[in-house]
C-alpha cells in the first residue's frame, strides 16, 4: 500500500532564510508526487508535481522540490522564505495505475518576521 | 474558468439529521474525489467517482455515507443520521478525463460541517 510521511508537524524559519519541508513516500512502482498548500479556511492549492524526467521540479511561488528515488524522498524547498509562505503544506503520492492520491498529514510552516 | 465549487461552505446539523454536500467540478472534468479533513489532521480519501459511476469508495464509512455523481448536476456527498464525530471539513477535488495518473487534482474551498 502506498503511504506518505511528513516527519515534521511544524517547521519554523526566519524570513529570508531557505526553507525545507520534508516528505518521504512508499509506493509500488513509479510514483507521481505532488505538493499542495492550504491557507486557513481554504481548500488546497496545487504547488508542483513530479511525473518523470528532471529530478528537480519547479513550481508556484518560487517553490521547488527534488525527487530522490534512492531515498524515496520529495522534499519541498525555497531559497528565501516569505512571511506569506506561512501555511499548511501537504505532500501526496499516487502510484502508477492507481486512482487515488494519498496525502501526508501535513507540515505547518511558520515564517518568522 | 470557474474552479471547483462547493456548497454550502458551512453547514450546521443536529445529531440525527441529514447532511448534503454539493460539489461542481471544473468544467470539463469528469473525475471527482471527496476527502475529509479532521482538525489538525491531513486529508483522508473517501471516494472517487466518474459520471454515474463510483470507481473507488474504499475510504468511505460503510454506514450512513453515500456519494453520487449524476450525468447532470453536481456530485453529492450525503451523510445520514449525523453524529458529532462527523464534524469536519469535507473537500471535493476534480481532475480531467485525459492525461492519466499524472494529473493534479483541483480542490474546492470545502464544506465545514458542524454537528451539534
CSV table of C-alpha atoms in Angstrom, one decimal:
chain,number,residue,atom,x,y,z
A,1,UNK,CA,0.0,0.0,0.0
A,2,UNK,CA,1.2,3.5,-0.7
A,3,UNK,CA,1.9,6.0,2.0
A,4,UNK,CA,3.4,9.4,2.6
A,5,UNK,CA,5.3,10.5,5.7
A,6,UNK,CA,5.9,14.1,6.7
A,7,UNK,CA,8.1,13.7,9.7
A,8,UNK,CA,7.7,17.3,11.0
A,9,UNK,CA,4.4,18.6,12.3
A,10,UNK,CA,5.8,22.2,12.3
A,11,UNK,CA,8.8,24.0,10.8
A,12,UNK,CA,9.9,27.5,11.8
A,13,UNK,CA,12.1,29.5,9.6
A,14,UNK,CA,13.2,33.1,9.7
A,15,UNK,CA,12.1,35.3,6.9
A,16,UNK,CA,14.8,35.4,4.1
A,17,UNK,CA,16.3,32.1,5.1
A,18,UNK,CA,16.0,28.9,3.0
A,19,UNK,CA,13.3,26.5,3.9
A,20,UNK,CA,12.8,22.8,3.6
A,21,UNK,CA,9.7,20.7,4.2
A,22,UNK,CA,10.4,17.0,4.3
A,23,UNK,CA,8.5,14.2,2.6
A,24,UNK,CA,9.2,10.5,2.1
A,25,UNK,CA,7.0,8.1,0.4
A,26,UNK,CA,6.3,4.4,-0.1
A,27,UNK,CA,4.8,3.1,-3.3
A,28,UNK,CA,4.9,0.1,-5.6
A,29,UNK,CA,6.3,1.1,-8.9
A,30,UNK,CA,6.9,4.6,-10.2
A,31,UNK,CA,5.4,7.3,-8.1
A,32,UNK,CA,3.6,10.5,-9.1
A,33,UNK,CA,4.4,13.1,-6.4
A,34,UNK,CA,2.6,16.3,-5.5
A,35,UNK,CA,2.9,19.2,-3.1
A,36,UNK,CA,-0.1,21.3,-2.1
A,37,UNK,CA,-0.5,24.3,0.2
A,38,UNK,CA,-3.5,25.1,2.3
A,39,UNK,CA,-4.2,28.5,3.8
A,40,UNK,CA,-6.6,28.9,6.8
A,41,UNK,CA,-10.2,28.1,5.9
A,42,UNK,CA,-9.3,27.4,2.3
A,43,UNK,CA,-9.0,24.5,0.0
A,44,UNK,CA,-5.7,23.0,-1.2
A,45,UNK,CA,-3.8,24.8,-3.9
A,46,UNK,CA,-1.5,22.8,-6.2
A,47,UNK,CA,2.2,23.8,-6.0
A,48,UNK,CA,4.1,21.3,-8.1
A,49,UNK,CA,4.4,17.7,-9.2
A,50,UNK,CA,6.9,15.2,-10.3
A,51,UNK,CA,5.9,12.8,-13.0
A,52,UNK,CA,9.1,11.9,-14.8
A,53,UNK,CA,12.2,13.5,-16.1
A,54,UNK,CA,14.3,16.0,-14.3
A,55,UNK,CA,14.5,15.3,-10.6
A,56,UNK,CA,14.3,19.0,-9.7
A,57,UNK,CA,10.8,20.3,-10.2
A,58,UNK,CA,10.0,24.0,-10.1
A,59,UNK,CA,6.5,25.2,-9.1
A,60,UNK,CA,4.4,28.1,-8.0
A,61,UNK,CA,5.5,31.0,-5.7
A,62,UNK,CA,9.2,30.1,-6.1
A,63,UNK,CA,8.9,26.7,-4.6
A,64,UNK,CA,10.8,23.7,-5.9
A,65,UNK,CA,11.1,20.0,-4.9
A,66,UNK,CA,13.7,17.4,-5.5
A,67,UNK,CA,12.8,13.8,-6.3
A,68,UNK,CA,15.3,11.3,-4.8
A,69,UNK,CA,14.5,7.8,-5.8
A,70,UNK,CA,17.1,6.1,-3.7
A,71,UNK,CA,15.9,7.9,-0.6
A,72,UNK,CA,12.3,7.8,-1.6
A,73,UNK,CA,12.0,11.5,-0.8
A,74,UNK,CA,10.4,14.5,-2.3
A,75,UNK,CA,11.4,17.5,-0.1
A,76,UNK,CA,9.9,20.9,-0.8
A,77,UNK,CA,12.4,23.8,-0.8
A,78,UNK,CA,12.5,27.5,-1.3
A,79,UNK,CA,15.7,29.6,-1.3
A,80,UNK,CA,14.3,32.6,0.6
A,81,UNK,CA,11.2,32.3,2.8
A,82,UNK,CA,8.5,35.0,2.9
A,83,UNK,CA,6.1,35.6,5.8
A,84,UNK,CA,3.3,34.9,3.3
A,85,UNK,CA,4.6,31.4,2.9
A,86,UNK,CA,3.2,30.5,6.3
A,87,UNK,CA,0.6,27.8,5.7
A,88,UNK,CA,0.0,24.1,5.9
A,89,UNK,CA,1.8,22.0,3.3
A,90,UNK,CA,0.8,18.6,2.1
A,91,UNK,CA,2.9,16.1,0.2
A,92,UNK,CA,1.0,13.5,-1.8
A,93,UNK,CA,1.7,10.4,-3.8
A,94,UNK,CA,-0.1,8.4,-6.5
A,95,UNK,CA,1.0,5.0,-7.7
A,96,UNK,CA,1.1,4.4,-11.4
A,97,UNK,CA,-2.2,2.9,-12.4
A,98,UNK,CA,-4.0,3.9,-9.2
A,99,UNK,CA,-6.8,6.3,-9.0
A,100,UNK,CA,-6.5,8.0,-5.7
A,101,UNK,CA,-3.9,10.3,-4.2
A,102,UNK,CA,-2.6,9.6,-0.7
A,103,UNK,CA,-1.8,12.7,1.4
A,104,UNK,CA,0.6,13.1,4.2
A,105,UNK,CA,-0.6,14.6,7.5
A,106,UNK,CA,0.7,18.0,6.6
A,107,UNK,CA,3.5,20.2,7.9
A,108,UNK,CA,2.7,23.6,9.3
A,109,UNK,CA,5.2,26.2,8.1
A,110,UNK,CA,5.8,29.3,10.2
A,111,UNK,CA,7.9,32.0,8.7
A,112,UNK,CA,9.1,34.4,11.4
A,113,UNK,CA,9.5,38.1,10.5
B,1,UNK,CA,-12.9,29.3,-15.9
B,2,UNK,CA,-14.6,28.7,-12.6
B,3,UNK,CA,-12.8,26.3,-10.3
B,4,UNK,CA,-14.3,23.6,-8.2
B,5,UNK,CA,-17.4,24.9,-6.4
B,6,UNK,CA,-18.7,23.5,-3.2
B,7,UNK,CA,-21.8,24.5,-1.3
B,8,UNK,CA,-22.7,25.2,1.3
B,9,UNK,CA,-19.4,26.5,2.7
B,10,UNK,CA,-20.7,26.0,6.3
B,11,UNK,CA,-23.3,23.5,7.4
B,12,UNK,CA,-24.7,23.0,10.9
B,13,UNK,CA,-26.7,20.0,11.7
B,14,UNK,CA,-28.1,18.4,14.9
B,15,UNK,CA,-27.4,14.8,15.7
B,16,UNK,CA,-29.6,12.5,13.7
B,17,UNK,CA,-30.2,14.9,10.8
B,18,UNK,CA,-29.0,14.5,7.2
B,19,UNK,CA,-26.2,16.5,5.6
B,20,UNK,CA,-26.0,17.0,1.9
B,21,UNK,CA,-22.8,18.4,0.5
B,22,UNK,CA,-22.6,19.5,-3.2
B,23,UNK,CA,-19.6,19.7,-5.5
B,24,UNK,CA,-19.5,21.1,-9.0
B,25,UNK,CA,-16.2,20.2,-10.7
B,26,UNK,CA,-14.1,22.3,-13.0
B,27,UNK,CA,-15.9,22.5,-16.4
B,28,UNK,CA,-14.8,19.5,-18.5
B,29,UNK,CA,-13.6,17.5,-15.5
B,30,UNK,CA,-15.3,14.1,-15.2
B,31,UNK,CA,-13.4,12.8,-12.2
B,32,UNK,CA,-14.5,13.8,-8.7
B,33,UNK,CA,-12.9,12.9,-5.4
B,34,UNK,CA,-14.1,13.5,-1.9
B,35,UNK,CA,-11.8,13.9,1.1
B,36,UNK,CA,-12.4,14.5,4.8
B,37,UNK,CA,-10.1,16.7,7.0
B,38,UNK,CA,-10.4,16.4,10.7
B,39,UNK,CA,-9.0,19.3,12.8
B,40,UNK,CA,-5.2,19.2,12.8
B,41,UNK,CA,-5.1,16.2,10.6
B,42,UNK,CA,-4.4,15.6,6.9
B,43,UNK,CA,-6.8,14.7,4.2
B,44,UNK,CA,-8.4,11.3,4.2
B,45,UNK,CA,-9.6,9.9,0.9
B,46,UNK,CA,-13.2,8.9,0.9
B,47,UNK,CA,-14.5,8.2,-2.6
B,48,UNK,CA,-13.6,8.6,-6.3
B,49,UNK,CA,-16.4,8.9,-8.8
B,50,UNK,CA,-16.8,9.4,-12.5
B,51,UNK,CA,-20.0,10.4,-14.2
B,52,UNK,CA,-22.7,8.0,-12.9
B,53,UNK,CA,-20.1,5.6,-11.5
B,54,UNK,CA,-18.4,5.0,-8.2
B,55,UNK,CA,-14.9,3.9,-9.0
B,56,UNK,CA,-13.3,3.6,-5.5
B,57,UNK,CA,-15.2,4.0,-2.2
B,58,UNK,CA,-12.6,2.3,-0.1
B,59,UNK,CA,-12.3,5.3,2.2
B,60,UNK,CA,-16.0,5.8,2.8
B,61,UNK,CA,-17.6,4.6,6.0
B,62,UNK,CA,-19.8,1.6,5.3
B,63,UNK,CA,-22.8,3.1,7.0
B,64,UNK,CA,-24.6,6.4,6.7
B,65,UNK,CA,-22.3,7.8,4.0
B,66,UNK,CA,-23.1,7.7,0.3
B,67,UNK,CA,-21.9,9.6,-2.8
B,68,UNK,CA,-23.1,10.1,-6.3
B,69,UNK,CA,-22.1,12.0,-9.4
B,70,UNK,CA,-25.1,12.0,-11.8
B,71,UNK,CA,-25.0,12.6,-15.5
B,72,UNK,CA,-26.3,16.1,-15.0
B,73,UNK,CA,-25.7,18.2,-11.9
B,74,UNK,CA,-23.2,18.3,-9.1
B,75,UNK,CA,-21.7,15.5,-7.1
B,76,UNK,CA,-23.4,14.9,-3.8
B,77,UNK,CA,-21.9,13.6,-0.6
B,78,UNK,CA,-24.7,12.5,1.7
B,79,UNK,CA,-24.4,11.8,5.4
B,80,UNK,CA,-27.4,10.3,7.1
B,81,UNK,CA,-28.1,10.5,10.8
B,82,UNK,CA,-25.1,12.6,11.5
B,83,UNK,CA,-23.1,12.2,14.7
B,84,UNK,CA,-20.7,14.6,16.4
B,85,UNK,CA,-17.7,12.7,15.0
B,86,UNK,CA,-18.8,13.6,11.5
B,87,UNK,CA,-17.8,17.3,12.2
B,88,UNK,CA,-15.0,18.0,9.8
B,89,UNK,CA,-14.1,19.8,6.6
B,90,UNK,CA,-15.1,18.0,3.5
B,91,UNK,CA,-13.2,18.8,0.4
B,92,UNK,CA,-14.1,17.9,-3.2
B,93,UNK,CA,-11.5,17.7,-5.9
B,94,UNK,CA,-11.7,17.2,-9.7
B,95,UNK,CA,-9.4,16.2,-12.5
B,96,UNK,CA,-9.7,16.0,-16.2
B,97,UNK,CA,-10.5,12.7,-18.0
B,98,UNK,CA,-7.3,12.6,-20.0
B,99,UNK,CA,-3.7,12.7,-19.1
B,100,UNK,CA,-3.6,9.8,-16.7
B,101,UNK,CA,-2.4,9.5,-13.2
B,102,UNK,CA,-0.1,12.4,-13.6
B,103,UNK,CA,-2.9,14.9,-13.4
B,104,UNK,CA,-3.1,17.0,-10.3
B,105,UNK,CA,-6.4,17.5,-8.6
B,106,UNK,CA,-8.1,20.8,-8.3
B,107,UNK,CA,-9.7,21.4,-4.9
B,108,UNK,CA,-12.8,23.3,-3.9
B,109,UNK,CA,-12.9,25.5,-0.8
B,110,UNK,CA,-14.5,22.8,1.3
B,111,UNK,CA,-17.7,22.5,3.3
B,112,UNK,CA,-17.3,22.8,7.1
B,113,UNK,CA,-19.8,20.5,8.8
B,114,UNK,CA,-20.6,21.1,12.4
B,115,UNK,CA,-22.8,18.6,14.2
B,116,UNK,CA,-24.4,19.9,17.4
